[in-house]
Coordinates of C-alpha atoms and ligand atoms in Angstrom, one line a residue:
X1 CA 19.9 26.8 1.2
X2 CA 16.1 26.9 1.1
X3 CA 14.3 23.6 0.5
X4 CA 10.5 23.1 0.2
X5 CA 8.9 19.9 1.3
X6 CA 5.3 18.5 1.2
X7 CA 3.5 15.2 1.0
X8 CA 0.4 14.2 -1.0
X9 CA -0.4 10.5 -1.2
X10 CA -2.8 7.6 -1.3
X11 CA -2.8 4.3 -3.2
X12 CA -5.7 4.1 -5.6
X13 CA -7.3 0.7 -6.5
X14 CA -9.3 1.9 -9.5
X15 CA -11.5 -1.2 -9.1
X16 CA -12.4 -0.4 -5.5
X17 CA -16.0 0.7 -4.8
X18 CA -14.8 3.0 -2.0
X19 CA -14.6 6.5 -3.4
X20 CA -12.3 9.0 -1.7
X21 CA -12.9 12.7 -0.8
X22 CA -11.3 15.2 1.5
X23 CA -12.8 13.5 4.6
X24 CA -10.8 10.3 3.9
X25 CA -7.6 12.4 4.0
X26 CA -8.7 14.1 7.2
X27 CA -9.4 10.7 8.8
X28 CA -5.9 9.5 8.0
X29 CA -3.6 12.5 7.8
X30 CA -4.1 16.1 6.8
X31 CA -1.6 18.5 8.3
X32 CA -1.1 22.1 7.4
X33 CA 2.4 23.6 7.1
X34 CA 4.3 23.0 10.3
X35 CA 1.6 20.9 11.8
X36 CA 2.9 17.5 10.7
X37 CA 3.4 15.3 13.7
X38 CA 6.9 14.2 14.8
X39 CA 6.3 10.7 13.6
X40 CA 5.8 10.1 9.9
X41 CA 3.1 8.2 8.0
X42 CA 4.1 5.9 5.2
X43 CA 4.6 8.7 2.6
X44 CA 5.5 11.7 4.7
X45 CA 8.9 10.7 6.1
X46 CA 10.6 13.3 3.7
X47 CA 9.1 16.0 6.0
X48 CA 10.2 14.6 9.3
X49 CA 13.6 13.5 8.1
X50 CA 13.9 16.9 6.4
X51 CA 13.5 18.7 9.7
X52 CA 16.4 16.7 11.2
X53 CA 18.7 17.2 8.1
X54 CA 18.0 20.9 7.7
X55 CA 18.4 21.7 11.4
X56 CA 21.7 20.0 11.4
X57 CA 22.9 21.9 8.3
X58 CA 21.5 25.2 9.3
X59 CA 19.4 25.2 6.1
X60 CA 15.8 26.6 5.8
X61 CA 13.1 24.0 5.4
X62 CA 9.8 25.4 4.2
X63 CA 7.0 22.9 5.0
X64 CA 3.9 22.7 2.8
X65 CA 0.8 20.6 3.6
X66 CA 0.9 16.9 4.1
X67 CA -2.0 14.5 3.2
X68 CA -2.4 10.8 3.2
X69 CA -5.5 8.7 2.8
X70 CA -5.7 4.9 3.4
X71 CA -5.8 2.9 0.2
X72 CA -9.2 2.9 -1.5
X73 CA -10.9 3.8 -4.9
X74 CA -10.8 6.9 -7.1
X75 CA -10.1 10.3 -5.5
X76 CA -12.7 12.9 -6.2
X77 CA -11.4 15.5 -8.8
X78 CA -11.9 18.6 -6.6
X79 CA -10.3 16.8 -3.6
X80 CA -7.1 16.2 -5.6
X81 CA -7.1 19.6 -7.3
X82 CA -7.7 21.4 -3.9
X83 CA -4.9 19.5 -2.2
X84 CA -2.5 20.0 -5.2
X85 CA -3.2 23.7 -5.6
X86 CA -2.7 24.2 -1.8
X87 CA 0.8 22.8 -2.1
X88 CA 1.6 24.7 -5.4
X89 CA 0.5 28.0 -3.8
X90 CA 2.7 27.3 -0.8
X91 CA 5.6 26.6 -3.1
X92 CA 5.0 29.9 -5.1
X93 CA 5.1 31.8 -1.8
X94 CA 8.3 30.0 -0.7
X95 CA 10.1 30.9 -3.9
X96 CA 13.0 31.2 -4.5
X97 CA 14.0 27.7 -3.4
X98 CA 17.1 25.6 -4.1
X99 CA 15.3 22.2 -3.9
X100 CA 11.9 20.5 -3.6
X101 CA 11.8 17.2 -1.7
X102 CA 8.4 15.5 -1.8
X103 CA 6.7 12.5 -0.1
X104 CA 4.4 10.9 -2.7
X105 CA 3.0 7.4 -3.1
X106 CA 2.9 7.1 -6.9
X107 CA -0.3 5.2 -7.4
X108 CA -2.8 7.9 -6.7
X109 CA -5.6 8.2 -9.4
X110 CA -8.2 10.9 -9.4
X111 CA -11.3 11.5 -11.5
X112 CA -9.9 12.9 -14.7
X113 CA -6.2 12.3 -13.7
X114 CA -4.7 8.9 -14.5
X115 CA -1.2 10.3 -13.6
X116 CA -1.7 12.4 -10.5
X117 CA 2.0 12.5 -9.5
X118 CA 3.0 13.3 -13.0
X119 CA 0.6 16.2 -13.0
X120 CA 1.8 17.5 -9.6
X121 CA 5.5 17.1 -10.5
X122 CA 5.1 18.8 -13.9
X123 CA 3.4 21.8 -12.2
X124 CA 6.2 21.9 -9.5
X125 CA 8.8 21.9 -12.3
X126 CA 6.9 24.7 -14.1
X127 CA 7.1 26.8 -10.9
X128 CA 10.7 26.3 -10.0
X129 CA 12.2 26.1 -13.5
X130 CA 14.7 23.7 -15.0
X131 CA 17.6 24.2 -12.6
X132 CA 16.1 23.6 -9.2
X133 CA 16.4 20.1 -7.7
X134 CA 13.1 18.2 -7.6
X135 CA 13.0 14.7 -6.0
X136 CA 10.5 12.5 -4.3
X137 CA 10.2 9.3 -2.3
X138 CA 7.7 6.7 -3.7
X139 CA 6.0 3.5 -2.7
X140 CA 7.0 0.6 -5.0
X141 CA 3.3 -0.1 -5.7
X142 CA 3.2 2.8 -8.1
X143 CA 3.3 3.8 -11.7
X144 CA 6.5 5.2 -13.1
X145 CA 5.2 7.4 -15.9
X146 CA 7.4 9.1 -18.5
X147 CA 5.9 12.5 -17.3
X148 CA 7.2 11.9 -13.8
X149 CA 10.6 10.9 -14.9
X150 CA 10.9 14.0 -17.1
X151 CA 9.7 16.3 -14.3
X152 CA 11.9 15.1 -11.4
X153 CA 15.7 14.8 -11.0
X154 CA 15.4 11.5 -9.2
X155 CA 13.2 9.2 -7.1
X156 CA 14.0 6.9 -4.2
X157 CA 11.5 4.0 -3.7
X158 CA 10.9 1.8 -0.6
X159 CA 12.9 -1.4 -1.1
X160 CA 11.0 -3.5 1.4
X161 CA 7.5 -5.0 1.1
X162 CA 6.2 -4.9 3.9
X163 CA 7.4 -1.3 3.8
X164 CA 9.5 -1.3 7.0
X165 CA 12.1 1.0 5.4
X166 CA 10.2 4.1 4.5
X167 CA 12.2 6.3 7.0
X168 CA 15.5 4.8 5.8
X169 CA 14.7 5.6 2.2
X170 CA 13.7 9.1 3.1
X171 CA 17.2 9.4 4.6
X172 CA 18.6 8.2 1.3
X173 CA 16.5 10.7 -0.6
X174 CA 17.8 13.6 1.6
X175 CA 21.3 12.4 1.6
X176 CA 21.4 12.5 -2.3
X177 CA 19.5 15.8 -2.2
X178 CA 22.0 17.4 0.2
X179 CA 25.1 16.2 -1.8
X180 CA 23.5 17.5 -5.0
X181 CA 22.8 21.0 -3.5
X182 CA 26.4 21.1 -2.1
X183 CA 27.6 20.5 -5.7
X184 CA 29.2 17.2 -4.9
X185 CA 27.2 15.1 -7.3
X186 CA 24.8 15.4 -10.3
X187 CA 22.1 12.7 -10.0
X188 CA 20.6 11.3 -13.2
X189 CA 17.9 8.7 -13.4
X190 CA 18.0 5.7 -15.8
X191 CA 14.9 3.6 -16.1
X192 CA 14.3 0.1 -17.4
X193 CA 10.8 -1.1 -18.3
X194 CA 10.6 -4.8 -17.3
X195 CA 7.4 -5.2 -19.4
X196 CA 5.7 -7.2 -16.7
X197 CA 3.5 -6.8 -13.6
X198 CA 3.7 -9.0 -10.5
X199 CA 3.6 -8.9 -6.7
X200 CA 7.0 -9.0 -5.0
X201 CA 7.0 -9.7 -1.2
X202 CA 10.6 -9.1 0.0
X203 CA 10.1 -11.1 3.2
X204 CA 10.7 -14.3 1.1
X205 CA 12.7 -15.6 -1.7
X206 CA 13.5 -14.9 -4.5
X207 CA 12.9 -11.1 -3.8
X208 CA 14.8 -11.2 -0.4
X209 CA 18.1 -11.9 -2.0
X210 CA 17.4 -9.6 -4.9
X211 CA 16.8 -6.6 -2.6
X212 CA 19.9 -7.5 -0.5
X213 CA 21.9 -7.4 -3.7
X214 CA 20.6 -3.9 -4.4
X215 CA 21.8 -2.7 -1.0
X216 CA 25.2 -4.3 -1.9
X217 CA 25.4 -2.7 -5.3
X218 CA 24.6 0.7 -4.0
X219 CA 27.8 0.4 -1.8
X220 CA 30.1 -1.4 -4.2
X221 CA 29.4 0.2 -7.7
X222 CA 31.2 3.4 -8.3
X223 CA 28.9 6.2 -9.2
X224 CA 25.7 4.4 -8.3
X225 CA 23.7 6.6 -5.9
X226 CA 20.5 4.6 -5.6
X227 CA 18.7 1.5 -7.0
X228 CA 15.0 1.0 -6.9
X229 CA 12.4 -1.5 -8.1
X230 CA 9.0 0.1 -8.9
X231 CA 6.9 -3.1 -8.4
X232 CA 3.9 -1.5 -10.2
X233 CA 0.3 -1.7 -9.0
X234 CA -1.9 -4.1 -10.8
X235 CA -5.1 -2.7 -9.3
X236 CA -4.5 0.7 -10.9
X237 CA -6.0 0.7 -14.4
X238 CA -3.7 3.4 -15.9
X239 CA -1.9 3.4 -19.2
X240 CA 1.7 3.1 -17.8
X241 CA 1.1 0.3 -15.2
X242 CA 4.0 -2.1 -14.8
X243 CA 7.3 -3.0 -13.2
X244 CA 10.3 -0.7 -13.7
X245 CA 13.9 -0.5 -12.4
X246 CA 15.4 2.8 -11.6
X247 CA 19.2 3.4 -11.3
X248 CA 20.2 6.8 -10.1
X249 CA 23.9 7.5 -10.9
X250 CA 26.3 10.4 -10.5
X251 CA 25.9 11.6 -14.1
X252 CA 26.6 8.2 -15.7
X253 CA 23.4 7.6 -17.6
X254 CA 24.9 4.8 -19.7
X255 CA 26.2 2.9 -16.7
X256 CA 22.8 3.4 -15.0
X257 CA 20.9 2.2 -18.0
X258 CA 23.0 -0.9 -18.3
X259 CA 22.6 -1.8 -14.7
X260 CA 18.9 -1.1 -14.6
X261 CA 18.5 -3.3 -17.7
X262 CA 20.6 -6.1 -16.2
X263 CA 18.5 -6.1 -12.9
X264 CA 15.2 -5.7 -14.8
X265 CA 15.9 -8.7 -17.0
X266 CA 16.7 -10.8 -13.9
X267 CA 13.3 -9.8 -12.4
X268 CA 11.6 -10.8 -15.7
X269 CA 13.3 -14.1 -15.7
X270 CA 11.8 -14.8 -12.2
X271 CA 8.3 -13.7 -13.1
X272 CA 5.5 -15.6 -11.5
X273 CA 7.7 -17.0 -8.7
X274 CA 7.5 -14.2 -6.1
X275 CA 4.3 -14.9 -4.3
X276 CA 3.4 -17.5 -1.7
X277 CA 1.2 -20.3 -3.2
X278 CA -2.5 -19.7 -2.6
X279 CA -5.4 -22.2 -2.4
X280 CA -9.1 -21.6 -3.1
X281 CA -11.7 -21.5 -0.3
X282 CA -12.6 -25.3 -0.6
X283 CA -9.0 -26.4 -0.1
X284 CA -8.5 -23.8 2.6
X285 CA -11.4 -25.1 4.7
X286 CA -10.2 -28.7 4.0
X287 CA -6.8 -27.9 5.4
X288 CA -8.2 -26.1 8.5
X289 CA -10.7 -28.8 9.3
X290 CA -8.1 -31.5 9.0
X291 CA -5.7 -29.8 11.4
X292 CA -5.3 -31.5 14.7
X293 CA -4.6 -28.4 16.7
X294 CA -5.4 -24.7 16.3
X295 CA -5.5 -21.9 15.7
X296 CA -5.3 -22.4 12.0
X297 CA -5.1 -18.9 10.4
X298 CA -6.9 -18.6 7.0
X299 CA -5.8 -15.3 5.4
X300 CA -8.2 -14.0 2.9
X301 CA -5.3 -12.4 1.0
X302 CA -7.1 -10.4 -1.7
X303 CA -10.0 -9.0 0.3
X304 CA -7.5 -6.8 2.1
X305 CA -8.6 -3.3 2.9
X306 CA -4.9 -2.3 2.8
X307 CA -5.0 -2.7 -1.0
X308 CA -8.2 -0.8 -1.5
X309 CA -11.0 -3.5 -1.4
X310 CA -13.9 -2.9 1.0
X311 CA -13.1 -5.9 3.2
X312 CA -16.6 -7.3 3.4
X313 CA -16.3 -10.5 1.3
X314 CA -18.0 -13.6 2.6
X315 CA -16.7 -16.3 0.2
X316 CA -14.6 -18.2 2.8
X317 CA -17.1 -17.6 5.6
X318 CA -19.9 -18.9 3.3
X319 CA -17.8 -22.1 2.7
X320 CA -17.3 -22.6 6.4
X321 CA -21.1 -22.2 7.1
X322 CA -22.0 -24.5 4.2
X323 CA -19.9 -27.2 5.6
X324 CA -21.1 -26.8 9.2
X325 CA -17.6 -25.9 10.6
X326 CA -17.6 -24.5 14.1
X327 CA -15.0 -23.1 16.6
X328 CA -14.3 -20.3 14.1
X329 CA -13.6 -16.6 14.8
X330 CA -13.7 -14.1 11.9
X331 CA -11.9 -10.8 12.1
X332 CA -13.2 -8.7 10.5
X333 CA -16.0 -8.1 8.1
X334 CA -16.7 -4.4 7.2
X335 CA -20.3 -3.6 7.5
X336 CA -21.1 -0.2 9.2
X337 CA -24.9 -0.7 8.6
X338 CA -24.9 -4.0 10.4
X339 CA -22.8 -2.5 13.2
X340 CA -25.3 0.3 13.6
X341 CA -28.1 -2.3 13.9
X342 CA -26.2 -4.3 16.5
X343 CA -25.4 -1.1 18.5
X344 CA -29.2 -0.2 18.5
X345 CA -30.1 -3.8 19.5
X346 CA -27.6 -3.8 22.4
X347 CA -25.4 -6.5 24.0
X348 CA -27.2 -9.8 24.6
X349 CA -29.8 -9.1 22.0
X350 CA -30.8 -11.9 19.6
X351 CA -31.6 -10.5 16.2
X352 CA -32.1 -11.4 12.6
X353 CA -29.1 -9.8 10.8
X354 CA -27.9 -9.5 7.2
X355 CA -24.2 -8.7 6.9
X356 CA -21.3 -8.6 4.5
X357 CA -20.8 -8.7 0.7
X358 CA -22.7 -5.5 -0.1
X359 CA -20.0 -3.4 -1.7
X360 CA -18.9 -5.2 -4.8
X361 CA -19.6 -8.1 -7.2
X362 CA -17.6 -11.4 -6.8
X363 CA -17.3 -11.1 -3.0
X364 CA -19.8 -13.8 -2.1
X365 CA -23.4 -13.3 -0.8
X366 CA -24.6 -11.4 2.2
X367 CA -25.1 -13.7 5.2
X368 CA -28.5 -14.0 6.9
X369 CA -28.5 -15.4 10.4
X370 CA -30.2 -15.2 13.7
X371 CA -27.2 -13.8 15.7
X372 CA -26.5 -13.0 19.3
X373 CA -24.8 -9.6 19.9
X374 CA -22.1 -10.6 22.3
X375 CA -20.1 -7.4 22.7
X376 CA -20.1 -3.9 21.4
X377 CA -16.9 -1.7 21.4
X378 CA -17.0 1.9 20.2
X379 CA -13.8 3.1 18.5
X380 CA -12.1 -0.3 18.6
X381 CA -8.3 -0.6 18.0
X382 CA -5.8 -3.3 17.4
X383 CA -2.1 -3.2 17.8
X384 CA 0.2 -2.7 14.8
X385 CA 3.8 -3.0 15.8
X386 CA 4.5 -0.1 18.2
X387 CA 1.3 1.7 17.3
X388 CA -2.4 1.1 17.1
X389 CA -4.7 0.7 14.1
X390 CA -8.4 1.8 14.6
X391 CA -11.2 -0.3 13.2
X392 CA -14.1 1.8 14.3
X393 CA -17.2 0.9 16.2
X394 CA -17.3 -2.9 16.2
X395 CA -19.7 -5.7 17.1
X396 CA -18.9 -9.3 18.1
X397 CA -21.8 -11.4 16.9
X398 CA -22.2 -15.2 17.1
X399 CA -24.3 -17.9 15.5
X400 CA -23.9 -21.7 14.9
X401 CA -20.5 -22.0 16.7
X402 CA -19.0 -19.1 14.6
X403 CA -17.9 -15.7 16.0
X404 CA -17.7 -12.7 13.7
X405 CA -16.4 -9.2 14.4
X406 CA -18.2 -6.6 12.3
X407 CA -16.4 -3.3 12.0
X408 CA -17.2 0.2 10.7
X409 CA -13.8 1.5 9.8
X410 CA -12.0 -0.5 7.1
X411 CA -8.8 -2.0 8.4
X412 CA -6.7 -5.0 7.5
X413 CA -6.1 -7.7 10.1
X414 CA -2.7 -6.6 11.4
X415 CA -2.6 -8.4 14.7
X416 CA -4.4 -11.0 16.9
X417 CA -5.3 -8.2 19.3
X418 CA -8.2 -7.3 17.1
X419 CA -9.9 -10.4 18.6
X420 CA -8.9 -9.7 22.2
X421 CA -10.0 -6.1 21.9
X422 CA -13.5 -7.5 21.4
X423 CA -13.2 -10.0 24.2
X424 CA -12.4 -13.1 22.1
X425 CA -9.2 -15.0 23.1
X426 CA -7.7 -15.8 19.7
X427 CA -5.8 -18.9 20.8
X428 CA -9.0 -20.4 22.1
X429 CA -10.5 -21.0 18.6
X430 CA -9.6 -23.7 16.1
X431 CA -9.9 -21.5 13.1
X432 CA -9.2 -17.7 12.7
X433 CA -10.3 -16.2 9.4
X434 CA -8.6 -12.8 8.7
X435 CA -8.2 -10.3 5.9
X436 CA -4.6 -9.4 5.0
X437 CA -2.1 -10.1 2.3
X438 CA 1.3 -9.9 4.0
X439 CA 1.3 -7.6 7.0
X440 CA -0.5 -10.1 9.3
X441 CA 2.3 -12.6 9.1
X442 CA 4.7 -11.4 11.8
X443 CA 2.1 -11.2 14.6
X444 CA -0.2 -14.1 13.6
X445 CA 2.6 -16.6 12.9
X446 CA 3.5 -16.4 16.7
X447 CA 0.1 -18.0 17.7
X448 CA -0.8 -20.0 14.5
X449 CA -0.5 -23.7 14.3
X450 CA -0.6 -23.3 10.6
X451 CA -1.2 -20.4 8.1
X452 CA -3.3 -20.9 4.9
X453 CA -3.1 -18.3 2.2
X454 CA -6.5 -18.3 0.5
X455 CA -7.5 -16.6 -2.8
X456 CA -11.3 -16.5 -2.7
X457 CA -13.7 -14.7 -5.0
X458 CA -12.5 -11.6 -6.9
X459 CA -12.5 -8.7 -4.5
X460 CA -9.2 -7.5 -6.1
X461 CA -8.0 -7.7 -9.7
X462 CA -5.3 -10.2 -8.8
X463 CA -4.9 -11.9 -12.2
X464 CA -3.7 -9.3 -14.7
X465 CA -4.0 -11.7 -17.6
X466 CA -7.8 -11.7 -17.2
X467 CA -8.5 -8.4 -15.5
X468 CA -10.8 -6.3 -17.7
X469 CA -8.5 -3.3 -17.9
X470 CA -9.7 -0.4 -20.0
X471 CA -6.6 1.8 -19.9
X472 CA -3.6 -0.3 -18.8
X473 CA -1.2 -1.4 -21.4
X474 CA -1.6 -5.0 -22.6
X475 CA 1.9 -5.5 -24.1
X476 CA 3.4 -6.8 -20.9
X477 CA 3.6 -10.2 -19.1
X478 CA 1.3 -11.9 -18.1
X479 CA -1.1 -10.3 -20.6
X480 CA 1.2 -11.6 -23.3
X481 CA 3.6 -14.6 -22.8
X482 CA 6.6 -12.9 -24.4
X483 CA 6.6 -9.1 -24.5
X484 CA 10.2 -8.8 -25.9
Ligands
LIG1 ZN1 3.0 -0.3 -1.2

């Protein structure tokens, strides 16, 4: 057997001011055929798992290029077309193949392409013809368009959010692909449109139990090969945005459709109950000030660079300053220009500095202060589980009892080590202000006396009912109360 594999992925927040070109992929992952590292990125596990699987079976794996850019705004048209055409050419050269197993994200949007993955998959199908297996692993924060469903045999989607299971799902993808190529099964995909959009963290109820049931059903239901929830991605202004359920069965489309519908209607019935309750910046500061011991962690949940925003909002910091709150450390505010100025001024310098809130409307006002440059760290890094996440050249500045870390590479606040990397002991401050939606929880909960989830300003289109979409469908909840 000859199987072709490649990866092309990013998550596009079409409202983000941060445009993406080839350099953004090169900064995160751009690997030519055979050059993909042994450890996978979020969307390239089909390549590394494919190496194991094909070696074991004695099959030939033909690797194409693999690209991943961190979440941001629209991808430049030529960047997408170049990366796409590179993979398509590699596939043409590899022909004939028995299967194509891809690592995609599913929420990539490029200038002129609302449905990037649909475009790529349709072109792959055109090359290989109707009888070759085409499948892909997807992130649940994606758009399941009709064009994709028509072009691929099946998809497997990460079940967990945070996405701790991307390698396990790549194994599922390959396991179904192998059984198909051996002629043991014939996967067909049934899709149910839930007519809704929401955010579904699986680390808490009610989604935790729902996902656990999916694992159970995959084992117990005869003929069911894989069950997935495409959460949808509300920051992607594309026509087919929304939540969908996929049931992949062994050629039992009716059974799959019925099961997908049953599960999808359950999700719809629980709409609006999935997220942790959030408070505004006034209440967040009230709670933090009232706490008798620290550190209280205030998470700026929507100005999270991991979802595409710039990460330079100052709404909560502005509230802390206005109320004269001290004993605060902020990590981080993205402002490469301010970092450059601090680097030029040097450690110990006292300078007038304007920083933050330059990238987008509704993210607060730039802060003007006489600051002391306390510490400068080139190429700073924080821990993220077993690995490290870079946040670029960084400056620790302080003023009025507040410490702020300015960074030059956008990064969400994964871990308290972002403070210690700069010389600030995080447990020594009463209030830690960070930017992250969900990923921060595991590490920060170990040192926090309390965690406050704060929704401040509008750095992210987090309320679909009022988001000024131009392309997204408006016949789903919560744009309409009852879409059925
Ligand atoms: Zn995701």
